[in-house]
Coordinates of C-alpha atoms and ligand atoms in Angstrom, one line a residue:
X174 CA 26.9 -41.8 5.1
X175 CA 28.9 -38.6 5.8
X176 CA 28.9 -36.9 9.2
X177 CA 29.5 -33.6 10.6
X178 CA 31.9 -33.2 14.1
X179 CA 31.2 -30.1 15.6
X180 CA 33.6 -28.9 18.8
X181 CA 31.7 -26.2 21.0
X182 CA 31.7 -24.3 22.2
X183 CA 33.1 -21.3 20.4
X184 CA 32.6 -17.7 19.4
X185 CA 31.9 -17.1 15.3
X186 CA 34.1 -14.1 14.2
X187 CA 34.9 -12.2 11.2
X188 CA 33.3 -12.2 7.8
X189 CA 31.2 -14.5 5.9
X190 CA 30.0 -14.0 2.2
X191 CA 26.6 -15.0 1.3
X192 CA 26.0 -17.1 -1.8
X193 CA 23.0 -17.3 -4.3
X194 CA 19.4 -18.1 -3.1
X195 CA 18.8 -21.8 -3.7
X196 CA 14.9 -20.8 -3.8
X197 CA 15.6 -18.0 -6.4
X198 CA 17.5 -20.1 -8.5
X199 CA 15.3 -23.3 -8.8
X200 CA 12.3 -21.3 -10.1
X201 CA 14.9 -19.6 -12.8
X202 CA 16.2 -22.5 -13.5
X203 CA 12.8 -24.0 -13.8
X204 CA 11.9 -21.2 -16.3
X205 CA 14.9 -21.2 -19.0
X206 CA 12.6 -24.2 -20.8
X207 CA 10.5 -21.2 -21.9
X208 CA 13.4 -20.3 -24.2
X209 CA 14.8 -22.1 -26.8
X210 CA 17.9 -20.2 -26.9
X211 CA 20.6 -20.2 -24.9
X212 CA 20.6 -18.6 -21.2
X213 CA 23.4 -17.6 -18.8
X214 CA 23.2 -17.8 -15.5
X215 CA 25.3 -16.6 -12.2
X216 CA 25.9 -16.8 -8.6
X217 CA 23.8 -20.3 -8.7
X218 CA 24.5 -21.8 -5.5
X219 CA 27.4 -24.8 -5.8
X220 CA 24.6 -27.1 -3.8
X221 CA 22.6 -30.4 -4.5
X222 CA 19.2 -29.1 -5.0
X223 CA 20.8 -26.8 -7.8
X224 CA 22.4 -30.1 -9.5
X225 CA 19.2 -32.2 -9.1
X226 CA 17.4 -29.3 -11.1
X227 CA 20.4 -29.2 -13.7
X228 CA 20.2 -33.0 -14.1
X229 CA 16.3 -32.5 -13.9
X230 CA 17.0 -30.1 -17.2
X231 CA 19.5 -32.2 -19.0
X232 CA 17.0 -34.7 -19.0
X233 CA 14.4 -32.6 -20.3
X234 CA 17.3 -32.4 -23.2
X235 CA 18.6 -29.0 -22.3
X236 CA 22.6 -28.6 -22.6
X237 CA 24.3 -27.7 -19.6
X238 CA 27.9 -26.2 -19.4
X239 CA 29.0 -25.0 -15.9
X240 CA 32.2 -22.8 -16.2
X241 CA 33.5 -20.9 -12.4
X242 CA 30.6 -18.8 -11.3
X243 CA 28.1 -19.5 -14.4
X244 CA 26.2 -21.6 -15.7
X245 CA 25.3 -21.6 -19.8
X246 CA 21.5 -23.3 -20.5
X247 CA 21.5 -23.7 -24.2
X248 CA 17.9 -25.0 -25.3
X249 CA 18.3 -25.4 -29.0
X250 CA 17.6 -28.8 -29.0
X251 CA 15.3 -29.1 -25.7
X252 CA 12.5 -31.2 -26.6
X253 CA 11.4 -33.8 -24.0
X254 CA 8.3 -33.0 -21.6
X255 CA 8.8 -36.2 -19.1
X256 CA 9.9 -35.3 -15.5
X257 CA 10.7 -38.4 -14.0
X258 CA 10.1 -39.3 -10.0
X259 CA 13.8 -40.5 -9.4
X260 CA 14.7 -36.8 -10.0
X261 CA 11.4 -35.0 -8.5
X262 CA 10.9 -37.1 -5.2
X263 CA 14.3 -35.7 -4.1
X264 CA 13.7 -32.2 -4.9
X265 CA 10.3 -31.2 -4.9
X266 CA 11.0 -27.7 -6.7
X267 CA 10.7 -30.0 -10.0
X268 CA 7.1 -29.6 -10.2
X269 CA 8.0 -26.0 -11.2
X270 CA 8.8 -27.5 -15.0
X271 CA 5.3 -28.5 -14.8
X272 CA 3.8 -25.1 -16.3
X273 CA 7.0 -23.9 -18.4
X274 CA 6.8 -27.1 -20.6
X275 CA 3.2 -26.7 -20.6
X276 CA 3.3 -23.6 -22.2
X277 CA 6.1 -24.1 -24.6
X278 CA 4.7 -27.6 -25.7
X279 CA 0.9 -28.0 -24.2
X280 CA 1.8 -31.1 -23.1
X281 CA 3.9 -32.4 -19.9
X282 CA 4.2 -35.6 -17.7
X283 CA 5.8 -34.7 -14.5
X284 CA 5.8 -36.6 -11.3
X285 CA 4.4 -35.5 -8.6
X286 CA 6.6 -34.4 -5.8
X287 CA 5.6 -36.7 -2.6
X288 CA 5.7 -35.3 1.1
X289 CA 9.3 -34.7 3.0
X290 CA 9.8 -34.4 6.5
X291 CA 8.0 -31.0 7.1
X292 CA 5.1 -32.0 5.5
X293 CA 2.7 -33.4 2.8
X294 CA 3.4 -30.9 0.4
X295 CA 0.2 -30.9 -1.8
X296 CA 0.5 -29.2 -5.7
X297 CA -3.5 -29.1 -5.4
X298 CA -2.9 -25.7 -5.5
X299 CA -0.8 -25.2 -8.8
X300 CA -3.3 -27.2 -10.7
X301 CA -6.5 -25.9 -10.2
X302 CA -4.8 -22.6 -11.3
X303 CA -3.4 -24.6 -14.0
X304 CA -6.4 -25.6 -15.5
X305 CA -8.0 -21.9 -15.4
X306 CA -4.9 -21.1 -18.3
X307 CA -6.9 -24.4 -20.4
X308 CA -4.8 -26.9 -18.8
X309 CA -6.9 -30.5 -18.4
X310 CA -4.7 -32.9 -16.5
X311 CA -5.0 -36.4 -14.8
X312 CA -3.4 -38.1 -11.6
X313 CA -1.8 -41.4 -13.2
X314 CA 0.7 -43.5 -11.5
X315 CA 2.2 -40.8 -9.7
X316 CA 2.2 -38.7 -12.2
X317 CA 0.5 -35.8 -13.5
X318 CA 0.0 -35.6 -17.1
X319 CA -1.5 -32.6 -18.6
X320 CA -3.1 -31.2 -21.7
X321 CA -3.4 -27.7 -23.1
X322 CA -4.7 -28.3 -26.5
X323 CA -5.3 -25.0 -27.6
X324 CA -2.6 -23.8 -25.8
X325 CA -2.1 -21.8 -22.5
X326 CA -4.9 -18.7 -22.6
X327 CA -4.1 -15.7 -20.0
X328 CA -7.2 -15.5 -17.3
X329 CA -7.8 -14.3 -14.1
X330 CA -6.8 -16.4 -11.2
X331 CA -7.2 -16.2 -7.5
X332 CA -5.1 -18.6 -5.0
X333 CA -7.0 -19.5 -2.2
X334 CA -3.7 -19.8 -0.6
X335 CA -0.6 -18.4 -0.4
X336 CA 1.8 -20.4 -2.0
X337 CA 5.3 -19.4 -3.2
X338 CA 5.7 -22.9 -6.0
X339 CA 2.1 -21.9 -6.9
X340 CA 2.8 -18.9 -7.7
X341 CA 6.1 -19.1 -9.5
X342 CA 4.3 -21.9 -12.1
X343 CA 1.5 -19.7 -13.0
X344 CA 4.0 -16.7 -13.5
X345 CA 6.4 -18.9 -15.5
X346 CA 3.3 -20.2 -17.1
X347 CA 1.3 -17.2 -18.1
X348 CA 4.4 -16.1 -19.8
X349 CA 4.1 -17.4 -22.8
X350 CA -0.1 -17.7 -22.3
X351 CA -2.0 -16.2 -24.9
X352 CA -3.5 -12.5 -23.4
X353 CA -3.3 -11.2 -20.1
X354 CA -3.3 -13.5 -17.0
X355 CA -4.2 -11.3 -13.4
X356 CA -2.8 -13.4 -10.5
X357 CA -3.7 -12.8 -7.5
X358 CA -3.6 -13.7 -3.8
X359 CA 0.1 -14.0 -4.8
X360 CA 3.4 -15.2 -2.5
X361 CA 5.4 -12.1 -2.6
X362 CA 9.1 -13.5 -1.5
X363 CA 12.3 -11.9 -2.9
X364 CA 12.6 -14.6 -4.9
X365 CA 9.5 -14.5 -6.9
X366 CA 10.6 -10.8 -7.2
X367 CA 13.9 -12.0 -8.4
X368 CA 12.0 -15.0 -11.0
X369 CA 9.5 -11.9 -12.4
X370 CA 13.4 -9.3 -12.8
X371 CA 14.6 -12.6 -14.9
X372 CA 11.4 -13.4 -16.9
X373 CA 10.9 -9.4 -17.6
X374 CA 14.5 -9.4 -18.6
X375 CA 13.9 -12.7 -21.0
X376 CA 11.1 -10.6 -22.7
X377 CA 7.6 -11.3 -20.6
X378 CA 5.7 -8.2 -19.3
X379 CA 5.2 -8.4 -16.1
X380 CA 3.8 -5.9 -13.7
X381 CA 2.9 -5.6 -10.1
X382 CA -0.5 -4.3 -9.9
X383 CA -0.9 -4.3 -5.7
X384 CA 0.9 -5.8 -3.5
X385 CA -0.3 -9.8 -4.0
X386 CA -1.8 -8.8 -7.7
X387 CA 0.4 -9.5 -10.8
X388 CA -0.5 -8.7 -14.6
X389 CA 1.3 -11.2 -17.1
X390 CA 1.3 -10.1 -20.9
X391 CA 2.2 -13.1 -22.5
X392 CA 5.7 -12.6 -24.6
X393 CA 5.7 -12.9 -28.7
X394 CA 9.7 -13.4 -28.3
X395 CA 12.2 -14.6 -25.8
X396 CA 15.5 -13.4 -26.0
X397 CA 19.4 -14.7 -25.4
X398 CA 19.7 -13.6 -21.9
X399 CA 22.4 -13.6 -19.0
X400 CA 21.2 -13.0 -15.2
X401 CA 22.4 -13.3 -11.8
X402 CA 20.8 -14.6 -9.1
X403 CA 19.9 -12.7 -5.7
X404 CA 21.6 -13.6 -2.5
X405 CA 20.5 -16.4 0.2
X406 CA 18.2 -14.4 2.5
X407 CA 18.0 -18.1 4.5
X408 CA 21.9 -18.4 4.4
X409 CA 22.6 -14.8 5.4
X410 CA 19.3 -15.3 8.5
X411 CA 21.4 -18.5 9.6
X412 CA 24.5 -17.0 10.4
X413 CA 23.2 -14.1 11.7
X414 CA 21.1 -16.6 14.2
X415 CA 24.9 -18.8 14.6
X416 CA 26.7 -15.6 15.3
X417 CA 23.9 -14.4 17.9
X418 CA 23.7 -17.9 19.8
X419 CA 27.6 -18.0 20.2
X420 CA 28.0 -14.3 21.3
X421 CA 30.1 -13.8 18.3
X422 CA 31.0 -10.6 16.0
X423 CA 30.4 -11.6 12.4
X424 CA 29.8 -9.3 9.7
X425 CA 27.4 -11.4 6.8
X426 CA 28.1 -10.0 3.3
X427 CA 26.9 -9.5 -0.1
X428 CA 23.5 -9.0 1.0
X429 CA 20.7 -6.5 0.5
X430 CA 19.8 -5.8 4.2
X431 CA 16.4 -4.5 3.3
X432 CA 15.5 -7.6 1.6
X433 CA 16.0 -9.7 5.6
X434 CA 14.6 -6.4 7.5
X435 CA 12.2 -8.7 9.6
X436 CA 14.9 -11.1 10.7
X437 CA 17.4 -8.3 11.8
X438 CA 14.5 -6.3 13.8
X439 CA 13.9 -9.2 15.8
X440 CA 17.4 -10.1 16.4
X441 CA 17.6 -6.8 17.5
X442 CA 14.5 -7.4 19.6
X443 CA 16.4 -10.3 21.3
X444 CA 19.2 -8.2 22.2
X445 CA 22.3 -8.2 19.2
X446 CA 23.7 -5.3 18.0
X447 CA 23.5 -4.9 14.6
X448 CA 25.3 -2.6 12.0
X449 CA 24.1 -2.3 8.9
X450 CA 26.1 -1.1 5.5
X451 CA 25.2 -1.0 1.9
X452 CA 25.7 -5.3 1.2
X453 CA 26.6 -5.8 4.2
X454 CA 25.1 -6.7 8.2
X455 CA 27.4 -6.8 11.2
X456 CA 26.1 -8.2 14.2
X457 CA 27.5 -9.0 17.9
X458 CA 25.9 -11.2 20.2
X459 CA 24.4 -10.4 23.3
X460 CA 25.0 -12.9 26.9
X461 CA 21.7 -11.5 27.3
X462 CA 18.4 -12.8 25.1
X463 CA 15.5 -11.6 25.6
X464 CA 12.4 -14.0 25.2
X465 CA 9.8 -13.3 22.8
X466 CA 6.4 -15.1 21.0
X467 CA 7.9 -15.6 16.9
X468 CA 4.8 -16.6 14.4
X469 CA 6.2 -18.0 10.9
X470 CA 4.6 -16.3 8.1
X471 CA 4.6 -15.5 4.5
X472 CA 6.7 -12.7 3.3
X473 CA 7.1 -10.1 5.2
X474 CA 6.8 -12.2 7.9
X475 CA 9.2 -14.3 9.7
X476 CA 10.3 -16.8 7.3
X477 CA 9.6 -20.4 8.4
X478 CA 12.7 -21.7 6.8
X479 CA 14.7 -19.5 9.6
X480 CA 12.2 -21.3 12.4
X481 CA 14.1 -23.8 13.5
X482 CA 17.5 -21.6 13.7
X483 CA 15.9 -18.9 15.4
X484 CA 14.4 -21.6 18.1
X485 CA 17.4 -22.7 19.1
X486 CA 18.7 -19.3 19.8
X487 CA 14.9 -18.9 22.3
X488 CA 16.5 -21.6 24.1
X489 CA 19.5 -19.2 25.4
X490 CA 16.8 -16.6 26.4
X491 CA 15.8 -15.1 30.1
X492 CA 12.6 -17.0 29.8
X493 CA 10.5 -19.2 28.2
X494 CA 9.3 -18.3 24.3
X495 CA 6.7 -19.7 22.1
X496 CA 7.5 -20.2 18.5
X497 CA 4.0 -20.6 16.1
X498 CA 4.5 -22.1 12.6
X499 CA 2.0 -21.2 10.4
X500 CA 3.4 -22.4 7.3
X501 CA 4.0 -26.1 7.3
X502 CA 1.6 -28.9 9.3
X503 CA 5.1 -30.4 10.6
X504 CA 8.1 -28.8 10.9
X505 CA 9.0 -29.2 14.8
X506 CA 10.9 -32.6 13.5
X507 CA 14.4 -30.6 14.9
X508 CA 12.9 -30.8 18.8
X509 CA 13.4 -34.4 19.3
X510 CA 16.9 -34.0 18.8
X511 CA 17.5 -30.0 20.5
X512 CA 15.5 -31.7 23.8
X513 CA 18.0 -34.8 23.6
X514 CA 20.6 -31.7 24.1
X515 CA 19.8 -30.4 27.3
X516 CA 16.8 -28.3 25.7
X517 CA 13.0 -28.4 27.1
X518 CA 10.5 -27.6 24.1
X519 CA 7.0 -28.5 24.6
X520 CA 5.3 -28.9 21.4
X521 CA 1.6 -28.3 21.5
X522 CA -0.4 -28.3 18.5
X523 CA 1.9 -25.7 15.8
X524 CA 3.3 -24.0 19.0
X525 CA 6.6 -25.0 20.7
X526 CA 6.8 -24.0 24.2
X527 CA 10.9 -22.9 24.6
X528 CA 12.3 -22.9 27.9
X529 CA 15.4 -20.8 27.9
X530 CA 18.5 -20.4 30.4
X531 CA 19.4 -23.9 28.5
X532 CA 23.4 -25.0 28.0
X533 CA 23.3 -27.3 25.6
X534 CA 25.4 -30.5 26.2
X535 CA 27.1 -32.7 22.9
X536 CA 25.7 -35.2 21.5
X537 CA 25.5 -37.8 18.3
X538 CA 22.3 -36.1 16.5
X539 CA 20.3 -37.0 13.3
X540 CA 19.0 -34.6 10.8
X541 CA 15.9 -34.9 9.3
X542 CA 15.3 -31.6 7.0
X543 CA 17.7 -29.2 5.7
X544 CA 16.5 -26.6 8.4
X545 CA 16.4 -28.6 11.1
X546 CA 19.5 -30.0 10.2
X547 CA 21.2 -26.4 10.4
X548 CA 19.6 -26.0 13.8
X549 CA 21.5 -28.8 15.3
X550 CA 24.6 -27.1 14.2
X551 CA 23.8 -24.0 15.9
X552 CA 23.2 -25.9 19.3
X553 CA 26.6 -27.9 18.9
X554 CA 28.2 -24.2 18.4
X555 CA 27.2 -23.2 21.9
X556 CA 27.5 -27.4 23.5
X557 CA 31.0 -27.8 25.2
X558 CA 32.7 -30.9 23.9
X559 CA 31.9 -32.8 20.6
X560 CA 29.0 -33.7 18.8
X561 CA 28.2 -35.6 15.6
X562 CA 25.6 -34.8 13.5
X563 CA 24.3 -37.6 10.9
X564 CA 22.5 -37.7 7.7
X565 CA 24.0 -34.6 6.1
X566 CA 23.0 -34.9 3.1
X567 CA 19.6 -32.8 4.2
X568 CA 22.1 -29.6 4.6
X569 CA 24.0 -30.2 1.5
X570 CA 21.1 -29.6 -0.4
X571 CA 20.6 -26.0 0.6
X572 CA 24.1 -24.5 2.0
X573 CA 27.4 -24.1 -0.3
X574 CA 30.3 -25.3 1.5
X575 CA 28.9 -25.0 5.3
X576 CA 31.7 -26.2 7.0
X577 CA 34.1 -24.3 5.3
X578 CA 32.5 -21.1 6.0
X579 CA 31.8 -21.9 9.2
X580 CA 35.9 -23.1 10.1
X581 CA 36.7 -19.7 8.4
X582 CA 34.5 -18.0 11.3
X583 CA 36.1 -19.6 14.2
X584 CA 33.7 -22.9 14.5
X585 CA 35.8 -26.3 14.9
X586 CA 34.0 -28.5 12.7
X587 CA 34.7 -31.3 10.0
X588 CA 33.0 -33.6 7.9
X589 CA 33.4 -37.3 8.3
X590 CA 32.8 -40.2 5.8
Ligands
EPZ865 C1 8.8 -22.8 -0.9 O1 8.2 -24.1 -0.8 C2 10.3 -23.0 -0.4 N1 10.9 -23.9 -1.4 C3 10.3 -23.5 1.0 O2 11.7 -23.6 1.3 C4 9.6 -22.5 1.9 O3 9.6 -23.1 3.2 C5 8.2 -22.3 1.4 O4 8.2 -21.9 0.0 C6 7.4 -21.3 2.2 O5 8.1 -20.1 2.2 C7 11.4 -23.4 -2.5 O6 11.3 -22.2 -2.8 C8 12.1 -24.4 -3.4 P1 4.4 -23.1 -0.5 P2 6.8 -24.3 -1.4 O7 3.8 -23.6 -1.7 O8 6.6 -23.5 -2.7 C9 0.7 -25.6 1.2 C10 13.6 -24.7 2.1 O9 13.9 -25.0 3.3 N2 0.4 -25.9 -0.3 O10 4.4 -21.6 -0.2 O11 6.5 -25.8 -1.5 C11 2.0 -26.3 1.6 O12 1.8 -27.6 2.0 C12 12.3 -24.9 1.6 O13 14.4 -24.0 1.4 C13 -0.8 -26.5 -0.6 O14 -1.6 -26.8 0.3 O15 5.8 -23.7 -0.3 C14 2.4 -25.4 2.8 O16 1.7 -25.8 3.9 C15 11.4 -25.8 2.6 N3 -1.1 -26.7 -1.9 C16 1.9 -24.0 2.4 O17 0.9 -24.2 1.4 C17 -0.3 -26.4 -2.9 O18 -0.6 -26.6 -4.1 C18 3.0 -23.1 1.8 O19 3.6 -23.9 0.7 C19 0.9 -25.7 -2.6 C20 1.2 -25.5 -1.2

């Protein structure tokens, strides 16, 4: 099992560039099944969730060819509608095949995803809108296996949640649905934004009708395509939050600063000082941080996946903060370890107490979820002396080369076998 050593405490400094957005790319990925041509993609993030998905594809029978910075999807002989559980349980984005091979084939078997460390992560969701596009499916074995026998037929559909995967399948989905599907009650992240430029651009018609209400036409023809992915919004929050915590000056590029508006107001809130260019967000970090009450929340809100990085920067504050997460039933599993390094966080229901004025002290930590497992980085930034972080596999999954980025920025770290 490989480790990470991280020396603290240090000051991050210079310029980092931002990769493609894992969460932008699965869905896209997800959705090249709907063609049976060949697709190009670019900026795909170099990490493990993107090679599960490829692997995830291959098996489906697409052809995969990566060459530098893309990737060529050729479908012609994709035929297979089985998505097994070795490949899903990993990476829980791979129920999002579940509604493009439904509507190419009307027919899939796709396991579902099972619960991570964050939560149970329930598709209930996805399926009953599913089955309002003709879809009949049963829970066998761990597996869903569904029906559209008279293929996928557009309708109007209502999520009585907000759900980001939810809404990506039904988009995907309705593409190639007979007629007009309405969705609504929609997620409305950057990267669904990003999967609807992609589909539009492979030849569905989609429009935004209000802000969570979209209208699919369901294309006649899908086209050769090549696209490229939008940036990291998570990556480019995280180092904004490292650079922040370790009173650094970092300027975080190849971004679209309006896209991550909410994350530099309140960094801006907590006292950083932040310049903004065209692709491009300098901050400097402040001795002084302000406390404050964050709630997670769907976008616009403040993204939950930047929760546990933005926590540990509350624990350098004036005073204590409280941090809400709305999102996920139990995501607080980065605590345990932050209060085993000097901090105090009282978790009480989906609120964490944050005491601030904290210095953290090294230790040997354990990561749980790709998040948290950032978060623990952050703290060993700021902690004199050395720490060891274990079970890295959880970051690997979501950030390209983080310890090479981060040495190139002034952090003493390395990765241990
Ligand atoms: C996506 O997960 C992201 N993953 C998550 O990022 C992100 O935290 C989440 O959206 C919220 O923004 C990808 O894009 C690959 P949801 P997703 O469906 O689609 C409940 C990361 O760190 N729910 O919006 O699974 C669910 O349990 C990851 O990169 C149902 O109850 O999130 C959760 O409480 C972690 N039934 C809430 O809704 C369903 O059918 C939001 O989940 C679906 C979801």
């Amino acid at each position: 099992m490989q480790k990470l050593e991280v020396f603290g405490a240090n000051r991050l400094k210079g310029y980092v560039k931002i990769s493609g957005s894992k969460n932008a790319s699965l869905p896209i990925l997800a959705a090249t099944l709907l063609s049976n041509k060949k697709v190009i993609l670019k900026n795909l993030p170099k990490v493990r969730d993107i090679e599960t998905m490829l692997t995830l594809l291959k098996s489906l029978g697409s052809k995969v060819r990566v060459n530098k910075n893309q990737t060529i999807i050729d479908n012609i002989k994709q035929k297979k509608k089985f998505a097994s559980y070795n490949l899903v349980k990993t990476m829980r984005a791979g129920i999002l095949v579940l509604g493009p091979l439904l509507a190419k084939y009307g027919s899939a078997k796709v396991s579902l995803p099972g619960g991570c460390a964050i939560g149970t992560r329930p598709v209930d969701i996805h399926l009953k809108a599913l089955s309002k596009l003709g879809v009949n499916y049963k829970i066998d074995q761990g597996y869903v296996i569904a029906k559209a026998p008279k293929g996928l037929r557009g309708n109007k559909i209502h999520f009585s949640k907000i759900s980001v995967g939810a809404t990506e399948n039904l988009i995907i989905a309705a593409s190639l649905a007979k007629g007009t599907t309405i969705l609504s009650n929609c997620a409305i992240e950057p990267e669904i934004k990003d999967l609807i430029n992609f589909l539009n651009k492979m030849g569905s018609k989609i429009i935004w009708i209000s802000k969570r209400k979209i209208k699919i036409i369901g294309a006649t023809e899908i086209k050769d395509i090549s696209y490229s992915v939008m940036f990291d919004r998570i990556e480019a929050g995280t180092y904004l939050v490292a650079a922040a915590i370790t009173e650094g000056n970092l300027k975080v590029q190849n971004v679209i600063p309006e896209i991550i508006k909410t994350e530099i107001n309140i960094l801006k809130k907590l006292g950083s000082k932040i310049t903004i260019k065209k692709n491009e967000v300098q901050i400097i970090g402040n001795k002084k941080i302000k406390s404050m009450k964050i709630k997670t929340a769907p976008y616009p809100g403040f993204p939950t996946d930047l929760q546990a990085q933005i926590m540990v920067l509350l624990c350098k504050a004036n005073k204590s903060s409280i941090i809400q997460e709305n999102i996920f039933e139990n995501r607080f599993m980065h605590v345990a370890e932050l209060n085993r390094m000097g901090a105090a966080i009282l978790i009480k229901g989906n609120k964490a107490i944050v005491e601030g004025k904290i210095d953290f002290a090294p230790a040997e930590l354990m990561a749980t979820d790709l998040r948290a497992s950032v978060s623990l980085i952050l703290a060993a930034l700021t902690a004199k002396g050395k720490s060891v972080i274990n079970r890295i596999y959880h970051l690997d999954r979501g950030y390209e080369d983080i310890e090479k980025k981060l040495k190139k920025i002034g952090a003493k770290i390395r990765r241990i076998n």
